Tab-separated table of C-alpha atoms in Angstrom:
chain	number	residue	atom	x	y	z
A	288	MET	CA	-7.749	-17.020	-6.528
A	289	PRO	CA	-11.257	-17.043	-8.390
A	290	SER	CA	-13.802	-15.135	-5.793
A	291	ARG	CA	-16.748	-13.066	-5.430
A	292	PRO	CA	-16.324	-9.607	-4.180
A	293	LEU	CA	-19.005	-8.430	-1.535
A	294	ALA	CA	-20.099	-4.517	-2.458
A	295	LYS	CA	-22.241	-1.870	-1.508
A	296	ARG	CA	-25.120	-1.687	-3.220
A	297	GLU	CA	-24.484	1.926	-4.595
A	298	ILE	CA	-21.714	0.252	-7.066
A	299	GLY	CA	-24.274	-1.639	-8.838
A	300	GLU	CA	-25.556	1.653	-9.795
A	301	TRP	CA	-22.589	3.339	-11.599
A	302	PRO	CA	-21.860	3.134	-15.303
A	303	LEU	CA	-19.448	0.628	-16.505
A	304	ILE	CA	-18.752	-0.504	-12.709
A	305	ARG	CA	-21.820	-2.302	-12.199
A	306	THR	CA	-21.208	-4.353	-15.808
A	307	LEU	CA	-17.536	-5.427	-14.244
A	308	ALA	CA	-19.159	-6.025	-10.829
A	309	ALA	CA	-21.638	-8.131	-12.264
A	310	GLY	CA	-19.312	-10.183	-14.544
A	311	SER	CA	-17.235	-10.689	-11.167
A	312	GLY	CA	-20.430	-12.502	-9.991
A	313	ALA	CA	-19.952	-9.401	-6.980
A	314	LEU	CA	-22.673	-9.801	-4.126
A	315	PHE	CA	-24.493	-6.958	-2.931
A	316	ILE	CA	-25.194	-5.431	0.610
A	317	ASP	CA	-27.344	-2.470	1.567
A	318	ARG	CA	-25.449	-0.872	4.287
A	319	GLU	CA	-28.399	1.719	5.031
A	320	ARG	CA	-30.755	-0.965	5.656
A	321	LEU	CA	-29.818	-2.618	9.024
A	322	SER	CA	-33.215	-5.050	8.110
A	323	ALA	CA	-31.600	-6.204	4.837
A	324	LEU	CA	-28.274	-7.404	6.496
A	325	PRO	CA	-29.808	-11.176	7.271
A	326	SER	CA	-30.581	-11.322	3.796
A	327	ALA	CA	-27.291	-10.410	2.947
A	328	VAL	CA	-25.416	-12.692	5.243
A	329	ALA	CA	-27.807	-15.749	4.111
A	330	THR	CA	-26.476	-14.863	0.585
A	331	VAL	CA	-23.193	-14.760	1.388
A	332	THR	CA	-23.638	-17.856	3.554
A	333	ASN	CA	-24.870	-19.731	0.294
A	334	ALA	CA	-22.065	-18.792	-1.596
A	335	LEU	CA	-19.832	-20.264	0.535
A	336	ARG	CA	-21.704	-23.425	0.602
A	337	ALA	CA	-21.729	-23.589	-2.898
A	338	GLY	CA	-17.985	-23.686	-2.718
A	339	ASP	CA	-17.299	-20.033	-4.050
A	340	THR	CA	-14.477	-17.668	-2.382
A	341	VAL	CA	-16.063	-14.471	-0.828
A	342	ILE	CA	-14.258	-11.374	-0.747
A	343	ALA	CA	-15.426	-8.830	2.406
A	344	PHE	CA	-13.984	-5.672	3.751
A	345	PRO	CA	-15.088	-6.049	7.298
A	346	GLU	CA	-14.115	-2.392	8.361
A	347	GLY	CA	-17.065	-1.127	6.271
A	348	THR	CA	-14.879	1.538	4.674
A	349	THR	CA	-11.548	1.689	2.658
A	350	TRP	CA	-8.269	3.571	4.594
A	351	CYS	CA	-5.151	5.357	3.154
A	352	GLY	CA	-3.125	2.327	4.051
A	353	ARG	CA	-1.422	4.470	7.519
A	354	GLY	CA	-4.396	2.804	9.808
A	355	MET	CA	-7.036	0.784	10.029
A	356	GLY	CA	-10.580	0.487	11.619
A	357	GLU	CA	-12.405	-1.985	13.686
A	358	PHE	CA	-13.724	-5.315	12.063
A	359	ARG	CA	-18.036	-5.486	11.964
A	360	PRO	CA	-18.716	-8.842	13.070
A	361	ALA	CA	-21.988	-9.331	10.804
A	362	VAL	CA	-20.163	-10.739	7.856
A	363	PHE	CA	-18.178	-13.041	9.819
A	364	GLN	CA	-22.004	-14.956	10.640
A	365	ALA	CA	-21.734	-16.240	7.030
A	366	ALA	CA	-18.482	-18.182	7.270
A	367	ILE	CA	-19.744	-19.873	10.735
A	368	ASP	CA	-23.026	-21.005	9.171
A	369	ALA	CA	-21.512	-22.083	6.221
A	370	GLY	CA	-18.625	-23.845	8.119
A	371	ALA	CA	-15.999	-21.963	6.273
A	372	ALA	CA	-12.553	-20.968	7.091
A	373	VAL	CA	-11.522	-17.009	7.051
A	374	ARG	CA	-8.578	-15.980	5.565
A	375	PRO	CA	-7.519	-12.613	6.716
A	376	ALA	CA	-5.602	-10.622	4.196
A	377	THR	CA	-3.944	-6.937	3.610
A	378	LEU	CA	-3.530	-5.001	0.648
A	379	ARG	CA	-0.860	-2.678	0.134
A	380	TYR	CA	-0.161	-0.345	-2.863
A	381	ARG	CA	3.687	0.429	-3.686
A	382	GLU	CA	5.358	2.443	-5.946
A	383	GLY	CA	8.889	2.501	-6.444
A	384	GLY	CA	9.740	0.020	-3.863
A	385	SER	CA	7.880	2.379	-1.229
A	386	THR	CA	4.426	2.709	0.469
A	387	SER	CA	1.828	4.672	-1.911
A	388	THR	CA	-1.382	6.169	-1.381
A	389	ARG	CA	-2.101	7.160	-4.655
A	390	GLY	CA	-4.434	4.175	-5.071
A	391	CYS	CA	-6.639	5.222	-1.802
A	392	PHE	CA	-10.048	5.826	-2.182
A	393	VAL	CA	-11.040	7.813	1.071
A	394	GLY	CA	-12.783	10.534	2.442
A	395	ASP	CA	-14.461	13.230	-0.357
A	396	ASP	CA	-12.651	11.633	-2.821
A	397	SER	CA	-14.614	10.895	-6.369
A	398	LEU	CA	-14.551	7.959	-8.297
A	399	LEU	CA	-13.395	9.709	-11.436
A	400	ALA	CA	-10.563	11.326	-9.291
A	401	SER	CA	-9.470	8.067	-7.945
A	402	LEU	CA	-9.713	6.472	-11.694
A	403	LEU	CA	-7.375	9.329	-12.880
A	404	ARG	CA	-5.041	9.305	-10.294
A	405	VAL	CA	-4.194	5.793	-10.416
A	406	THR	CA	-4.339	5.434	-14.333
A	407	ALA	CA	-1.595	8.427	-14.075
A	408	THR	CA	0.651	6.838	-12.022
A	409	ARG	CA	3.455	4.460	-13.130
A	410	HIS	CA	5.040	1.852	-11.715
A	411	LEU	CA	2.061	1.533	-9.264
A	412	ASP	CA	2.165	-2.240	-7.707
A	413	VAL	CA	-0.346	-3.997	-5.166
A	414	GLU	CA	1.122	-6.447	-2.697
A	415	VAL	CA	-1.225	-8.887	-1.054
A	416	THR	CA	-0.506	-10.564	2.374
A	417	LEU	CA	-2.561	-13.527	2.937
A	418	PHE	CA	-2.366	-14.853	6.952
A	419	ALA	CA	-3.230	-18.293	7.986
A	420	PRO	CA	-6.814	-19.446	7.713
A	421	VAL	CA	-9.038	-19.378	10.769
A	422	ARG	CA	-11.767	-21.598	11.701
A	423	LEU	CA	-13.677	-21.563	15.059
A	424	ALA	CA	-14.095	-24.735	16.704
A	425	PRO	CA	-17.724	-25.614	17.606
A	426	THR	CA	-18.530	-24.326	21.062
A	427	GLY	CA	-21.435	-23.957	23.024
A	428	ARG	CA	-21.177	-19.878	22.296
A	429	GLY	CA	-23.795	-17.653	21.147
A	430	ARG	CA	-24.068	-16.561	17.415
A	431	HIS	CA	-23.175	-13.143	18.329
A	432	GLU	CA	-20.489	-13.980	20.724
A	433	ALA	CA	-19.052	-16.596	18.028
A	434	ARG	CA	-19.017	-14.251	14.835
A	435	ALA	CA	-17.438	-11.027	17.538
A	436	ALA	CA	-14.456	-13.582	18.727
A	437	LEU	CA	-13.809	-14.686	14.895
A	438	ALA	CA	-13.671	-10.921	13.797
A	439	ARG	CA	-11.383	-10.266	16.687
A	440	ILE	CA	-8.900	-12.992	15.593
A	441	ALA	CA	-9.044	-11.900	12.223
A	442	GLU	CA	-8.450	-8.329	12.933
A	443	ALA	CA	-5.417	-9.250	14.990
A	444	GLN	CA	-4.058	-10.866	12.129
A	445	VAL	CA	-4.212	-8.065	9.910
A	446	ARG	CA	-3.425	-5.360	12.676
A	447	ALA	CA	-0.384	-6.947	13.438
A	448	GLY	CA	0.431	-7.243	9.828
A	449	VAL	CA	-0.160	-3.586	9.138
A	450	VAL	CA	2.219	-2.849	12.053
A	451	GLU	CA	4.748	-4.947	10.506
A	452	GLN	CA	4.512	-3.095	7.352
A	453	HIS	CA	4.800	0.062	8.980
A	454	GLU	CA	7.840	-0.953	10.859
A	455	GLU	CA	9.523	-1.795	7.153
A	456	VAL	CA	8.506	1.366	6.060
A	457	ILE	CA	9.932	3.255	8.774
A	458	ASP	CA	13.219	0.996	8.609
A	459	GLN	CA	13.753	1.888	5.053
A	460	ARG	CA	13.082	5.713	5.689
A	461	GLU	CA	15.853	5.263	8.170
A	462	GLU	CA	18.169	3.278	6.093
A	463	ALA	CA	17.605	6.103	3.418
A	464	VAL	CA	18.284	9.408	5.899
A	465	ASP	CA	21.468	7.264	6.971
A	466	GLN	CA	22.564	7.115	2.967
A	467	ARG	CA	21.722	10.747	2.976
A	468	GLU	CA	23.709	11.635	5.724
A	469	GLU	CA	26.977	9.361	5.154
A	470	ALA	CA	26.687	11.206	1.532
A	471	VAL	CA	26.921	14.595	2.794
A	472	ASP	CA	29.763	13.787	5.555
A	473	GLN	CA	31.576	12.451	2.160
A	474	HIS	CA	30.744	15.458	0.137
A	475	GLU	CA	32.088	17.561	3.306
A	476	ASP	CA	35.201	15.352	3.645
A	477	HIS	CA	35.940	15.958	0.128
A	478	ALA	CA	35.432	19.859	0.542
A	479	ASP	CA	37.347	20.101	3.264
A	480	ALA	CA	40.473	18.246	1.557
A	481	ARG	CA	40.517	21.039	-1.078
A	482	VAL	CA	40.645	24.143	1.324
A	483	PRO	CA	44.343	25.104	1.715
A	484	GLY	CA	45.460	26.093	5.172
A	485	ARG	CA	43.221	23.289	7.116
A	486	ARG	CA	44.935	21.378	9.820
A	487	ASP	CA	42.646	18.476	9.985
A	488	LEU	CA	43.572	17.176	6.723
A	489	ALA	CA	44.841	13.758	5.999
A	490	PRO	CA	48.710	13.772	5.830
A	491	ILE	CA	49.746	14.180	2.421
A	492	SER	CA	53.141	11.904	1.589
A	493	PRO	CA	56.273	13.820	0.508
């Protein structure tokens, strides 16, 4: 869906990336200056009121796909002020049917190293899971309480989805192990059948 990403201010300073970001209509936020936060929230609010879809990463960082952090509630204030719904989503990289961490950009990883790793990876897919939209009903709760509640609801949906994805991966791994063990057993049975003098061989018709 057409959307405008909310990105950290530093991205607007990266060569080439800043051009792509500007072309996508990205909204930038200075995470190092708390005093700039109200202005950033107001910018997102105006974009939502104009009918734009804004993509935000409320964890404030990226993860390797095997865990997640808590959602920071600040950006959810924009949705409340604009009367807009929040639609939680998860992104998962897959490689050959299995979960992949090659698309991750975490820790001390550099932008160049990440780009080279991704471009060198074949058959890398991105799986996007969208959850039900969340919209808070008007109540007498304060601004902080309202955005915190909205953040908790969205985080709970995403966290449940991450758990389900990990359980699916575990099931896939267990199934693969079972298949390997079955193959080993079949190989051993075949090898035993070729050893002369064994008492546990299948009977041979005369």
